[in-house]
mmCIF file of C-alpha atoms in Angstrom:
data_model
loop_
_atom_site.group_PDB
_atom_site.id
_atom_site.type_symbol
_atom_site.label_atom_id
_atom_site.label_comp_id
_atom_site.label_asym_id
_atom_site.label_seq_id
_atom_site.Cartn_x
_atom_site.Cartn_y
_atom_site.Cartn_z
ATOM 1 C CA UNK H 1 9.588 -14.454 -7.146
ATOM 2 C CA UNK H 2 7.042 -14.064 -4.404
ATOM 3 C CA UNK H 3 5.599 -10.587 -4.371
ATOM 4 C CA UNK H 4 3.623 -9.438 -1.381
ATOM 5 C CA UNK H 5 1.689 -6.189 -1.423
ATOM 6 C CA UNK H 6 0.501 -4.578 1.796
ATOM 7 C CA UNK H 7 -0.694 -1.286 3.191
ATOM 8 C CA UNK H 8 -4.196 -1.104 1.821
ATOM 9 C CA UNK H 9 -7.196 -0.097 3.860
ATOM 10 C CA UNK H 10 -10.160 2.197 4.186
ATOM 11 C CA UNK H 11 -9.526 5.921 3.884
ATOM 12 C CA UNK H 12 -11.648 8.983 3.362
ATOM 13 C CA UNK H 13 -11.444 10.972 0.164
ATOM 14 C CA UNK H 14 -8.496 13.326 0.311
ATOM 15 C CA UNK H 15 -6.542 10.992 2.548
ATOM 16 C CA UNK H 16 -3.303 9.136 1.986
ATOM 17 C CA UNK H 17 -1.984 5.595 2.048
ATOM 18 C CA UNK H 18 1.380 4.037 1.354
ATOM 19 C CA UNK H 19 1.484 0.626 -0.261
ATOM 20 C CA UNK H 20 4.511 -1.616 0.004
ATOM 21 C CA UNK H 21 5.617 -4.508 -2.152
ATOM 22 C CA UNK H 22 8.183 -6.967 -0.853
ATOM 23 C CA UNK H 23 9.803 -7.961 -4.121
ATOM 24 C CA UNK H 24 12.623 -10.268 -3.096
ATOM 25 C CA UNK H 25 16.300 -10.084 -3.973
ATOM 26 C CA UNK H 26 15.883 -11.546 -7.463
ATOM 27 C CA UNK H 27 13.815 -8.532 -8.555
ATOM 28 C CA UNK H 28 16.511 -5.983 -7.756
ATOM 29 C CA UNK H 29 17.527 -5.608 -11.414
ATOM 30 C CA UNK H 30 14.004 -5.553 -12.791
ATOM 31 C CA UNK H 31 11.528 -2.815 -13.416
ATOM 32 C CA UNK H 32 8.467 -2.970 -11.190
ATOM 33 C CA UNK H 33 4.903 -1.882 -11.670
ATOM 34 C CA UNK H 34 1.739 -1.261 -9.703
ATOM 35 C CA UNK H 35 -1.580 -2.241 -11.246
ATOM 36 C CA UNK H 36 -5.115 -2.027 -9.959
ATOM 37 C CA UNK H 37 -8.439 -3.581 -10.694
ATOM 38 C CA UNK H 38 -11.756 -2.253 -9.509
ATOM 39 C CA UNK H 39 -14.876 -4.434 -9.362
ATOM 40 C CA UNK H 40 -16.338 -4.870 -12.817
ATOM 41 C CA UNK H 41 -13.518 -2.991 -14.483
ATOM 42 C CA UNK H 42 -10.439 -3.874 -16.494
ATOM 43 C CA UNK H 43 -7.069 -4.084 -14.870
ATOM 44 C CA UNK H 44 -5.070 -0.898 -15.386
ATOM 45 C CA UNK H 45 -1.480 0.180 -15.021
ATOM 46 C CA UNK H 46 -0.984 2.712 -12.249
ATOM 47 C CA UNK H 47 2.752 3.354 -11.927
ATOM 48 C CA UNK H 48 6.077 1.850 -12.885
ATOM 49 C CA UNK H 49 9.707 2.275 -11.931
ATOM 50 C CA UNK H 50 12.981 1.212 -13.491
ATOM 51 C CA UNK H 51 15.481 -1.065 -11.825
ATOM 52 C CA UNK H 52 17.473 1.831 -10.360
ATOM 53 C CA UNK H 53 14.573 4.163 -9.665
ATOM 54 C CA UNK H 54 15.739 6.712 -12.225
ATOM 55 C CA UNK H 55 12.721 6.342 -14.490
ATOM 56 C CA UNK H 56 9.080 6.400 -13.420
ATOM 57 C CA UNK H 57 5.806 6.274 -15.323
ATOM 58 C CA UNK H 58 2.267 7.051 -14.173
ATOM 59 C CA UNK H 59 -1.315 6.681 -15.255
ATOM 60 C CA UNK H 60 -2.497 10.148 -16.192
ATOM 61 C CA UNK H 61 -5.235 10.216 -13.575
ATOM 62 C CA UNK H 62 -2.772 9.640 -10.711
ATOM 63 C CA UNK H 63 -0.005 11.978 -11.809
ATOM 64 C CA UNK H 64 0.763 14.492 -9.094
ATOM 65 C CA UNK H 65 -1.051 12.390 -6.490
ATOM 66 C CA UNK H 66 0.835 9.068 -6.481
ATOM 67 C CA UNK H 67 4.564 8.494 -6.192
ATOM 68 C CA UNK H 68 6.332 5.219 -6.872
ATOM 69 C CA UNK H 69 9.722 4.553 -5.338
ATOM 70 C CA UNK H 70 11.950 1.644 -4.424
ATOM 71 C CA UNK H 71 14.503 0.775 -1.807
ATOM 72 C CA UNK H 72 16.854 -1.727 -3.423
ATOM 73 C CA UNK H 73 18.588 -2.468 -0.137
ATOM 74 C CA UNK H 74 15.260 -3.615 1.294
ATOM 75 C CA UNK H 75 14.004 -5.126 -1.983
ATOM 76 C CA UNK H 76 10.818 -3.139 -1.525
ATOM 77 C CA UNK H 77 8.762 -1.001 -3.860
ATOM 78 C CA UNK H 78 6.398 1.646 -2.554
ATOM 79 C CA UNK H 79 3.379 3.491 -3.851
ATOM 80 C CA UNK H 80 2.630 6.659 -1.911
ATOM 81 C CA UNK H 81 -0.938 7.696 -2.637
ATOM 82 C CA UNK H 82 -2.239 11.121 -1.685
ATOM 83 C CA UNK H 83 -5.395 13.106 -2.374
ATOM 84 C CA UNK H 84 -7.215 9.828 -2.794
ATOM 85 C CA UNK H 85 -10.521 9.771 -4.626
ATOM 86 C CA UNK H 86 -13.376 7.254 -4.520
ATOM 87 C CA UNK H 87 -12.466 6.245 -8.079
ATOM 88 C CA UNK H 88 -9.092 5.034 -6.757
ATOM 89 C CA UNK H 89 -10.907 2.214 -4.970
ATOM 90 C CA UNK H 90 -9.510 -1.091 -6.240
ATOM 91 C CA UNK H 91 -7.326 -4.052 -5.456
ATOM 92 C CA UNK H 92 -3.751 -2.929 -5.993
ATOM 93 C CA UNK H 93 -0.974 -5.336 -6.758
ATOM 94 C CA UNK H 94 2.652 -5.148 -7.746
ATOM 95 C CA UNK H 95 4.360 -6.984 -10.564
ATOM 96 C CA UNK H 96 7.892 -7.667 -11.755
ATOM 97 C CA UNK H 97 8.854 -6.597 -15.253
ATOM 98 C CA UNK H 98 10.650 -8.896 -17.693
ATOM 99 C CA UNK H 99 13.219 -6.173 -18.235
ATOM 100 C CA UNK H 100 15.058 -3.526 -16.266
ATOM 101 C CA UNK H 101 12.308 -1.046 -17.036
ATOM 102 C CA UNK H 102 8.615 -0.907 -16.351
ATOM 103 C CA UNK H 103 5.892 -1.115 -18.974
ATOM 104 C CA UNK H 104 2.235 -0.202 -19.122
ATOM 105 C CA UNK H 105 1.627 -3.568 -20.815
ATOM 106 C CA UNK H 106 0.797 -6.241 -18.261
ATOM 107 C CA UNK H 107 2.060 -8.987 -20.582
ATOM 108 C CA UNK H 108 5.566 -7.606 -20.008
ATOM 109 C CA UNK H 109 5.459 -8.690 -16.375
ATOM 110 C CA UNK H 110 6.489 -12.122 -15.234
ATOM 111 C CA UNK H 111 5.012 -12.362 -11.807
ATOM 112 C CA UNK H 112 2.454 -10.724 -9.621
ATOM 113 C CA UNK H 113 1.717 -10.870 -5.972
ATOM 114 C CA UNK H 114 -1.516 -11.003 -4.086
ATOM 115 C CA UNK H 115 -3.164 -7.652 -4.049
ATOM 116 C CA UNK H 116 -4.113 -5.283 -1.278
ATOM 117 C CA UNK H 117 -7.515 -3.631 -1.176
ATOM 118 C CA UNK H 118 -7.769 0.144 -1.139
ATOM 119 C CA UNK H 119 -11.188 1.603 -0.395
ATOM 120 C CA UNK H 120 -11.745 5.341 -0.583
ATOM 121 C CA UNK H 121 -14.983 6.616 0.899
ATOM 122 C CA UNK H 122 -16.620 9.832 -0.217
#
């Protein structure tokens, strides 16, 4: 599965961005996740969504600011990011879960697309 993330860019603190992930038809029954990695830091789970969108999971520091969603008809997963902070600066990428649900454990994902850079200025 080719995953393509897009929508990143430069935004001021407090601003918003919406990331998109073109997941392909074969991912329609899989959970999906968004991860990020900042320079010099470990990769971290940001948000996940189940195959049907009924279940979502978030990193504590983004709860209430980020929203993950998916449009199965378009085979696309979104990450709406609001109230952005400089510490949200990272390369964000989407990944396909091995199961119908997401996981915070990256080893549970089978494929990952190229990331999109999000830079939040103070």
